[in-house]
PDB file of C-alpha atoms in Angstrom:
ATOM      1  CA  ASP A   4     106.228 129.358  -1.452  1.00 68.00           C
ATOM      2  CA  VAL A   5     107.909 132.650  -0.541  1.00 67.00           C
ATOM      3  CA  LYS A   6     109.977 133.874  -3.471  1.00 91.00           C
ATOM      4  CA  VAL A   7     112.561 136.658  -2.894  1.00 96.00           C
ATOM      5  CA  THR A   8     114.160 137.573  -6.376  1.00 96.00           C
ATOM      6  CA  GLN A   9     117.189 139.445  -7.096  1.00 96.00           C
ATOM      7  CA  SER A  10     117.604 141.280 -10.570  1.00 88.00           C
ATOM      8  CA  SER A  11     121.059 139.954 -11.670  1.00 91.00           C
ATOM      9  CA  ARG A  12     123.007 136.714 -10.787  1.00 93.00           C
ATOM     10  CA  TYR A  13     126.144 138.039 -11.957  1.00 96.00           C
ATOM     11  CA  LEU A  14     127.258 141.665 -12.261  1.00 96.00           C
ATOM     12  CA  VAL A  15     130.557 143.234 -13.334  1.00 97.00           C
ATOM     13  CA  LYS A  16     131.057 146.946 -12.918  1.00 97.00           C
ATOM     14  CA  ARG A  17     134.083 149.508 -13.204  1.00 97.00           C
ATOM     15  CA  THR A  18     135.358 151.678 -10.262  1.00 98.00           C
ATOM     16  CA  GLY A  19     133.368 154.559  -9.811  1.00 97.00           C
ATOM     17  CA  GLU A  20     130.035 153.547 -11.493  1.00 97.00           C
ATOM     18  CA  LYS A  21     126.631 153.832  -9.463  1.00 97.00           C
ATOM     19  CA  VAL A  22     125.467 150.409  -8.974  1.00 97.00           C
ATOM     20  CA  PHE A  23     121.723 149.417  -8.458  1.00 97.00           C
ATOM     21  CA  LEU A  24     121.175 146.106  -6.823  1.00 97.00           C
ATOM     22  CA  GLU A  25     117.353 145.106  -6.897  1.00 97.00           C
ATOM     23  CA  CYS A  26     115.366 142.815  -4.473  1.00 97.00           C
ATOM     24  CA  VAL A  27     111.457 141.937  -4.721  1.00 97.00           C
ATOM     25  CA  GLN A  28     109.503 139.633  -2.590  1.00 96.00           C
ATOM     26  CA  ASP A  29     106.037 138.408  -3.088  1.00 95.00           C
ATOM     27  CA  MET A  30     104.778 137.331   0.244  1.00 91.00           C
ATOM     28  CA  ASP A  31     104.119 140.999   1.834  1.00 92.00           C
ATOM     29  CA  HIS A  32     107.033 140.941   4.109  1.00 92.00           C
ATOM     30  CA  GLU A  33     107.313 143.765   6.285  1.00 92.00           C
ATOM     31  CA  ASN A  34     111.219 143.445   6.642  1.00 92.00           C
ATOM     32  CA  MET A  35     113.896 143.240   4.205  1.00 95.00           C
ATOM     33  CA  PHE A  36     117.594 143.008   4.505  1.00 96.00           C
ATOM     34  CA  TRP A  37     120.637 143.460   2.648  1.00 97.00           C
ATOM     35  CA  TYR A  38     123.739 141.101   3.487  1.00 97.00           C
ATOM     36  CA  ARG A  39     127.267 140.939   2.256  1.00 97.00           C
ATOM     37  CA  GLN A  40     128.841 137.200   2.112  1.00 97.00           C
ATOM     38  CA  ASP A  41     132.409 137.059   1.920  1.00 95.00           C
ATOM     39  CA  PRO A  42     134.476 133.775   2.573  1.00 90.00           C
ATOM     40  CA  GLY A  43     135.600 133.599   6.251  1.00 89.00           C
ATOM     41  CA  LEU A  44     133.527 136.694   7.371  1.00 92.00           C
ATOM     42  CA  GLY A  45     130.280 134.893   7.053  1.00 93.00           C
ATOM     43  CA  LEU A  46     127.090 137.271   6.431  1.00 96.00           C
ATOM     44  CA  ARG A  47     127.529 140.884   7.457  1.00 96.00           C
ATOM     45  CA  LEU A  48     124.236 143.212   7.698  1.00 95.00           C
ATOM     46  CA  ILE A  49     124.715 146.179   5.374  1.00 97.00           C
ATOM     47  CA  TYR A  50     121.077 147.698   5.516  1.00 97.00           C
ATOM     48  CA  PHE A  51     117.649 146.858   6.870  1.00 95.00           C
ATOM     49  CA  SER A  52     114.240 147.800   6.580  1.00 94.00           C
ATOM     50  CA  TYR A  53     110.864 146.957   8.571  1.00 91.00           C
ATOM     51  CA  ASP A  54     108.618 149.338   6.827  1.00 90.00           C
ATOM     52  CA  VAL A  55     108.114 151.170   3.535  1.00 92.00           C
ATOM     53  CA  LYS A  56     110.429 154.146   3.434  1.00 88.00           C
ATOM     54  CA  MET A  57     111.953 153.096   6.930  1.00 90.00           C
ATOM     55  CA  LYS A  58     115.929 152.074   6.798  1.00 94.00           C
ATOM     56  CA  GLU A  59     118.366 151.256   9.369  1.00 93.00           C
ATOM     57  CA  LYS A  60     122.166 150.753   9.128  1.00 94.00           C
ATOM     58  CA  GLY A  61     123.630 147.557   9.679  1.00 93.00           C
ATOM     59  CA  ASP A  62     127.305 146.841  10.762  1.00 93.00           C
ATOM     60  CA  ILE A  63     128.789 147.925   7.580  1.00 96.00           C
ATOM     61  CA  PRO A  64     126.807 150.454   5.828  1.00 97.00           C
ATOM     62  CA  GLU A  65     129.646 152.620   4.644  1.00 96.00           C
ATOM     63  CA  GLY A  66     129.735 153.277   0.909  1.00 96.00           C
ATOM     64  CA  TYR A  67     126.233 151.913   0.710  1.00 98.00           C
ATOM     65  CA  SER A  68     122.581 153.321   0.746  1.00 97.00           C
ATOM     66  CA  VAL A  69     119.116 151.673   0.326  1.00 97.00           C
ATOM     67  CA  SER A  70     115.513 152.705  -1.065  1.00 97.00           C
ATOM     68  CA  ARG A  71     112.565 151.195  -0.331  1.00 96.00           C
ATOM     69  CA  GLU A  72     109.478 153.081  -1.740  1.00 95.00           C
ATOM     70  CA  LYS A  73     107.303 149.907  -1.997  1.00 96.00           C
ATOM     71  CA  LYS A  74     106.752 147.225   0.453  1.00 95.00           C
ATOM     72  CA  GLU A  75     107.881 144.446  -1.901  1.00 96.00           C
ATOM     73  CA  ARG A  76     110.870 146.058  -3.386  1.00 97.00           C
ATOM     74  CA  PHE A  77     114.390 146.718  -1.499  1.00 97.00           C
ATOM     75  CA  SER A  78     117.133 148.298  -3.333  1.00 97.00           C
ATOM     76  CA  LEU A  79     120.899 148.693  -2.710  1.00 98.00           C
ATOM     77  CA  ILE A  80     122.615 151.390  -4.157  1.00 98.00           C
ATOM     78  CA  LEU A  81     126.670 151.240  -4.307  1.00 97.00           C
ATOM     79  CA  GLU A  82     127.216 155.401  -4.913  1.00 94.00           C
ATOM     80  CA  SER A  83     130.758 154.806  -6.341  1.00 97.00           C
ATOM     81  CA  ALA A  84     131.720 151.445  -6.723  1.00 97.00           C
ATOM     82  CA  SER A  85     135.161 150.308  -5.300  1.00 97.00           C
ATOM     83  CA  THR A  86     137.182 147.390  -5.991  1.00 97.00           C
ATOM     84  CA  ASN A  87     136.561 145.980  -2.126  1.00 97.00           C
ATOM     85  CA  GLN A  88     132.845 146.146  -2.773  1.00 98.00           C
ATOM     86  CA  THR A  89     133.472 142.910  -4.939  1.00 98.00           C
ATOM     87  CA  SER A  90     131.305 140.242  -3.164  1.00 97.00           C
ATOM     88  CA  MET A  91     128.414 138.342  -3.194  1.00 97.00           C
ATOM     89  CA  TYR A  92     125.130 140.415  -1.899  1.00 98.00           C
ATOM     90  CA  LEU A  93     122.285 138.509  -0.373  1.00 98.00           C
ATOM     91  CA  CYS A  94     118.769 139.771  -0.010  1.00 97.00           C
ATOM     92  CA  ALA A  95     116.117 138.406   2.751  1.00 96.00           C
ATOM     93  CA  SER A  96     112.769 138.988   3.913  1.00 94.00           C
ATOM     94  CA  SER A  97     110.944 137.947   7.044  1.00 91.00           C
ATOM     95  CA  SER A  98     107.535 138.600   8.399  1.00 88.00           C
ATOM     96  CA  GLY A  99     106.741 139.902  12.005  1.00 80.00           C
ATOM     97  CA  THR A 100     109.267 140.103  14.649  1.00 74.00           C
ATOM     98  CA  VAL A 101     113.043 139.136  14.379  1.00 69.00           C
ATOM     99  CA  ARG A 102     112.417 135.655  15.401  1.00 69.00           C
ATOM    100  CA  GLU A 103     110.754 134.983  12.158  1.00 79.00           C
ATOM    101  CA  LYS A 104     112.516 132.901   9.318  1.00 88.00           C
ATOM    102  CA  LEU A 105     114.666 134.652   6.767  1.00 92.00           C
ATOM    103  CA  PHE A 106     113.751 133.950   3.300  1.00 95.00           C
ATOM    104  CA  PHE A 107     116.804 134.690   1.107  1.00 96.00           C
ATOM    105  CA  GLY A 108     117.189 135.555  -2.490  1.00 96.00           C
ATOM    106  CA  SER A 109     119.625 133.644  -4.801  1.00 95.00           C
ATOM    107  CA  GLY A 110     122.486 136.205  -4.518  1.00 96.00           C
ATOM    108  CA  THR A 111     124.366 138.880  -6.519  1.00 97.00           C
ATOM    109  CA  GLN A 112     128.062 138.024  -7.351  1.00 97.00           C
ATOM    110  CA  LEU A 113     129.235 141.610  -8.120  1.00 98.00           C
ATOM    111  CA  SER A 114     132.733 142.027  -9.417  1.00 98.00           C
ATOM    112  CA  VAL A 115     134.002 145.799  -9.199  1.00 97.00           C
ATOM    113  CA  LEU A 116     137.100 146.179 -11.781  1.00 96.00           C
TER     114      LEU A 116
ATOM    115  CA  GLY B  18     126.206 145.540  19.269  1.00 81.00           C
ATOM    116  CA  GLU B  19     126.400 141.754  19.061  1.00 88.00           C
ATOM    117  CA  ASN B  20     129.147 139.976  17.919  1.00 93.00           C
ATOM    118  CA  VAL B  21     128.705 136.034  17.353  1.00 96.00           C
ATOM    119  CA  GLU B  22     131.959 133.964  16.982  1.00 97.00           C
ATOM    120  CA  GLN B  23     131.559 130.578  15.170  1.00 97.00           C
ATOM    121  CA  HIS B  24     134.048 127.537  15.287  1.00 97.00           C
ATOM    122  CA  PRO B  25     135.640 125.467  13.602  1.00 97.00           C
ATOM    123  CA  SER B  26     135.645 127.543  10.161  1.00 96.00           C
ATOM    124  CA  THR B  27     136.018 124.002   8.485  1.00 97.00           C
ATOM    125  CA  LEU B  28     135.203 120.562   9.559  1.00 98.00           C
ATOM    126  CA  SER B  29     135.627 117.237   7.672  1.00 98.00           C
ATOM    127  CA  VAL B  30     133.966 113.945   9.196  1.00 97.00           C
ATOM    128  CA  GLN B  31     133.403 110.782   7.852  1.00 97.00           C
ATOM    129  CA  GLU B  32     129.941 109.446   6.986  1.00 97.00           C
ATOM    130  CA  GLY B  33     128.275 108.438   9.857  1.00 97.00           C
ATOM    131  CA  ASP B  34     130.121 110.084  12.270  1.00 97.00           C
ATOM    132  CA  SER B  35     128.714 113.109  14.330  1.00 98.00           C
ATOM    133  CA  ALA B  36     129.529 116.674  13.883  1.00 98.00           C
ATOM    134  CA  VAL B  37     129.632 119.786  16.213  1.00 98.00           C
ATOM    135  CA  ILE B  38     129.856 123.434  15.659  1.00 98.00           C
ATOM    136  CA  LYS B  39     129.962 125.969  18.378  1.00 98.00           C
ATOM    137  CA  CYS B  40     129.096 129.583  18.487  1.00 98.00           C
ATOM    138  CA  THR B  41     129.536 132.205  21.217  1.00 97.00           C
ATOM    139  CA  TYR B  42     127.908 135.610  21.376  1.00 96.00           C
ATOM    140  CA  SER B  43     128.501 138.856  23.384  1.00 95.00           C
ATOM    141  CA  ASP B  44     125.133 140.406  23.888  1.00 92.00           C
ATOM    142  CA  SER B  45     123.643 138.863  27.164  1.00 90.00           C
ATOM    143  CA  ALA B  46     120.058 140.307  26.040  1.00 89.00           C
ATOM    144  CA  SER B  47     120.242 138.226  22.780  1.00 91.00           C
ATOM    145  CA  ASN B  48     117.518 135.612  23.169  1.00 90.00           C
ATOM    146  CA  TYR B  49     117.024 133.931  19.623  1.00 92.00           C
ATOM    147  CA  PHE B  50     119.481 131.673  18.217  1.00 95.00           C
ATOM    148  CA  PRO B  51     118.831 130.197  14.491  1.00 96.00           C
ATOM    149  CA  TRP B  52     121.087 128.314  12.383  1.00 98.00           C
ATOM    150  CA  TYR B  53     121.021 128.464   8.701  1.00 98.00           C
ATOM    151  CA  LYS B  54     122.311 125.885   5.997  1.00 98.00           C
ATOM    152  CA  GLN B  55     123.857 126.988   2.863  1.00 97.00           C
ATOM    153  CA  GLU B  56     124.563 124.414   0.318  1.00 97.00           C
ATOM    154  CA  LEU B  57     126.955 124.960  -2.594  1.00 94.00           C
ATOM    155  CA  GLY B  58     125.460 127.733  -4.994  1.00 92.00           C
ATOM    156  CA  LYS B  59     122.287 127.893  -3.108  1.00 94.00           C
ATOM    157  CA  ARG B  60     120.599 130.309  -0.798  1.00 95.00           C
ATOM    158  CA  PRO B  61     120.806 129.825   3.105  1.00 96.00           C
ATOM    159  CA  GLN B  62     117.780 128.067   4.708  1.00 96.00           C
ATOM    160  CA  LEU B  63     116.827 127.905   8.104  1.00 96.00           C
ATOM    161  CA  ILE B  64     117.312 124.451   9.691  1.00 97.00           C
ATOM    162  CA  ILE B  65     116.690 124.978  13.386  1.00 96.00           C
ATOM    163  CA  ASP B  66     116.445 127.506  15.827  1.00 94.00           C
ATOM    164  CA  ILE B  67     116.362 127.762  19.741  1.00 93.00           C
ATOM    165  CA  ARG B  68     115.079 130.372  22.155  1.00 88.00           C
ATOM    166  CA  SER B  69     116.392 131.518  25.551  1.00 79.00           C
ATOM    167  CA  ASN B  70     113.777 129.599  27.434  1.00 78.00           C
ATOM    168  CA  VAL B  71     115.089 126.463  26.367  1.00 79.00           C
ATOM    169  CA  GLY B  72     118.355 124.432  26.682  1.00 90.00           C
ATOM    170  CA  GLU B  73     118.152 122.057  23.766  1.00 94.00           C
ATOM    171  CA  LYS B  74     116.044 121.209  20.864  1.00 93.00           C
ATOM    172  CA  LYS B  75     116.131 118.662  18.442  1.00 95.00           C
ATOM    173  CA  ASP B  76     114.802 117.936  14.943  1.00 94.00           C
ATOM    174  CA  GLN B  77     115.666 114.195  13.621  1.00 96.00           C
ATOM    175  CA  ARG B  78     119.393 114.173  13.258  1.00 97.00           C
ATOM    176  CA  ILE B  79     120.054 117.857  14.303  1.00 98.00           C
ATOM    177  CA  ALA B  80     120.008 119.311  17.525  1.00 97.00           C
ATOM    178  CA  VAL B  81     120.845 122.597  19.282  1.00 97.00           C
ATOM    179  CA  THR B  82     122.202 123.317  22.831  1.00 96.00           C
ATOM    180  CA  LEU B  83     122.263 126.641  24.612  1.00 95.00           C
ATOM    181  CA  ASN B  84     124.101 127.803  27.697  1.00 94.00           C
ATOM    182  CA  LYS B  85     123.166 131.407  28.349  1.00 92.00           C
ATOM    183  CA  THR B  86     125.458 131.662  31.437  1.00 92.00           C
ATOM    184  CA  ALA B  87     128.385 130.879  29.339  1.00 93.00           C
ATOM    185  CA  LYS B  88     126.639 132.685  26.153  1.00 94.00           C
ATOM    186  CA  HIS B  89     127.473 129.807  23.838  1.00 95.00           C
ATOM    187  CA  PHE B  90     125.258 127.411  21.597  1.00 97.00           C
ATOM    188  CA  SER B  91     126.093 124.214  19.434  1.00 98.00           C
ATOM    189  CA  LEU B  92     124.700 122.497  16.458  1.00 98.00           C
ATOM    190  CA  HIS B  93     125.005 118.695  16.611  1.00 98.00           C
ATOM    191  CA  ILE B  94     124.238 116.805  13.846  1.00 98.00           C
ATOM    192  CA  THR B  95     124.491 112.933  14.366  1.00 97.00           C
ATOM    193  CA  GLU B  96     124.695 110.055  11.608  1.00 97.00           C
ATOM    194  CA  THR B  97     126.045 112.618   9.144  1.00 98.00           C
ATOM    195  CA  GLN B  98     125.359 112.118   5.289  1.00 97.00           C
ATOM    196  CA  PRO B  99     127.069 113.338   2.200  1.00 96.00           C
ATOM    197  CA  GLU B 100     123.918 115.614   1.909  1.00 96.00           C
ATOM    198  CA  ASP B 101     124.863 117.335   5.133  1.00 98.00           C
ATOM    199  CA  SER B 102     127.899 118.877   3.524  1.00 98.00           C
ATOM    200  CA  ALA B 103     127.427 122.587   3.333  1.00 98.00           C
ATOM    201  CA  VAL B 104     128.367 125.990   5.000  1.00 97.00           C
ATOM    202  CA  TYR B 105     126.500 126.241   8.315  1.00 98.00           C
ATOM    203  CA  PHE B 106     125.745 129.877   9.596  1.00 98.00           C
ATOM    204  CA  CYS B 107     124.825 130.577  13.361  1.00 98.00           C
ATOM    205  CA  ALA B 108     122.965 133.825  14.449  1.00 96.00           C
ATOM    206  CA  ALA B 109     121.807 135.541  17.212  1.00 94.00           C
ATOM    207  CA  SER B 110     119.091 138.403  18.105  1.00 91.00           C
ATOM    208  CA  ARG B 111     117.352 140.075  20.770  1.00 85.00           C
ATOM    209  CA  ASN B 112     113.750 140.913  20.932  1.00 73.00           C
ATOM    210  CA  THR B 113     114.203 144.681  21.631  1.00 72.00           C
ATOM    211  CA  GLY B 114     116.618 147.093  19.756  1.00 69.00           C
ATOM    212  CA  ARG B 115     117.859 146.157  16.370  1.00 70.00           C
ATOM    213  CA  ARG B 116     115.587 143.639  14.455  1.00 76.00           C
ATOM    214  CA  ALA B 117     118.051 141.914  12.663  1.00 88.00           C
ATOM    215  CA  LEU B 118     120.328 138.635  13.263  1.00 93.00           C
ATOM    216  CA  THR B 119     123.857 138.728  13.334  1.00 94.00           C
ATOM    217  CA  PHE B 120     125.530 135.894  11.841  1.00 96.00           C
ATOM    218  CA  GLY B 121     128.658 134.346  12.581  1.00 96.00           C
ATOM    219  CA  SER B 122     131.297 133.387  10.150  1.00 96.00           C
ATOM    220  CA  GLY B 123     130.418 130.266   8.912  1.00 97.00           C
ATOM    221  CA  THR B 124     131.181 126.636   9.142  1.00 97.00           C
ATOM    222  CA  ARG B 125     131.947 124.405   6.047  1.00 97.00           C
ATOM    223  CA  LEU B 126     131.201 120.772   6.888  1.00 98.00           C
ATOM    224  CA  GLN B 127     132.545 118.017   4.447  1.00 98.00           C
ATOM    225  CA  VAL B 128     131.042 114.832   5.033  1.00 97.00           C
ATOM    226  CA  GLN B 129     133.412 112.330   3.328  1.00 95.00           C
ATOM    227  CA  PRO B 130     131.639 109.139   2.072  1.00 90.00           C
TER     228      PRO B 130
END
């Protein structure tokens, strides 16, 4: 079974803090994604990567950056957390083309106070 | 870029009834349309998908239809059961260009026993 693991289930941070959300997959998938889930807004794409050291902006990249130094790990970074970044963050991975199934992590509920 | 609209946002049906969720998309080049189901507190999982060379696809009690001319696709669930209660997300993508899914805003389906 594919496993996508997010390092924290719940996280509470202060405004202005630098925040790291980690995601690891164990299936040698080329593609990794960070989505943000908010009620009524669905899943919005923040950043994605289709290869090591490659990254592409999604629909809402402002205030975020990413790092993919190893194939299995994709990190989301909030350089200076703000209250409007309070949300559920979902990592996902897939192999091959965009038509392949996405495997999601269990999510990190981030609260920025 | 692609924009996917999903309706309704909430849907309540009696057990045994049918449920229909509709999505429209904006990019005429989109050709892959998956549906994900997210049960309460769990991660989204792919339940069915359709590609642009077919108009309908069935898998037991669920079916998806696609109308490329009108740029809309729908999820149909027949003989609903309480375990169908979840949030359902539609999504769309194209083969070329951005290799990531654009999701709709989600539909919360409640099946009343």
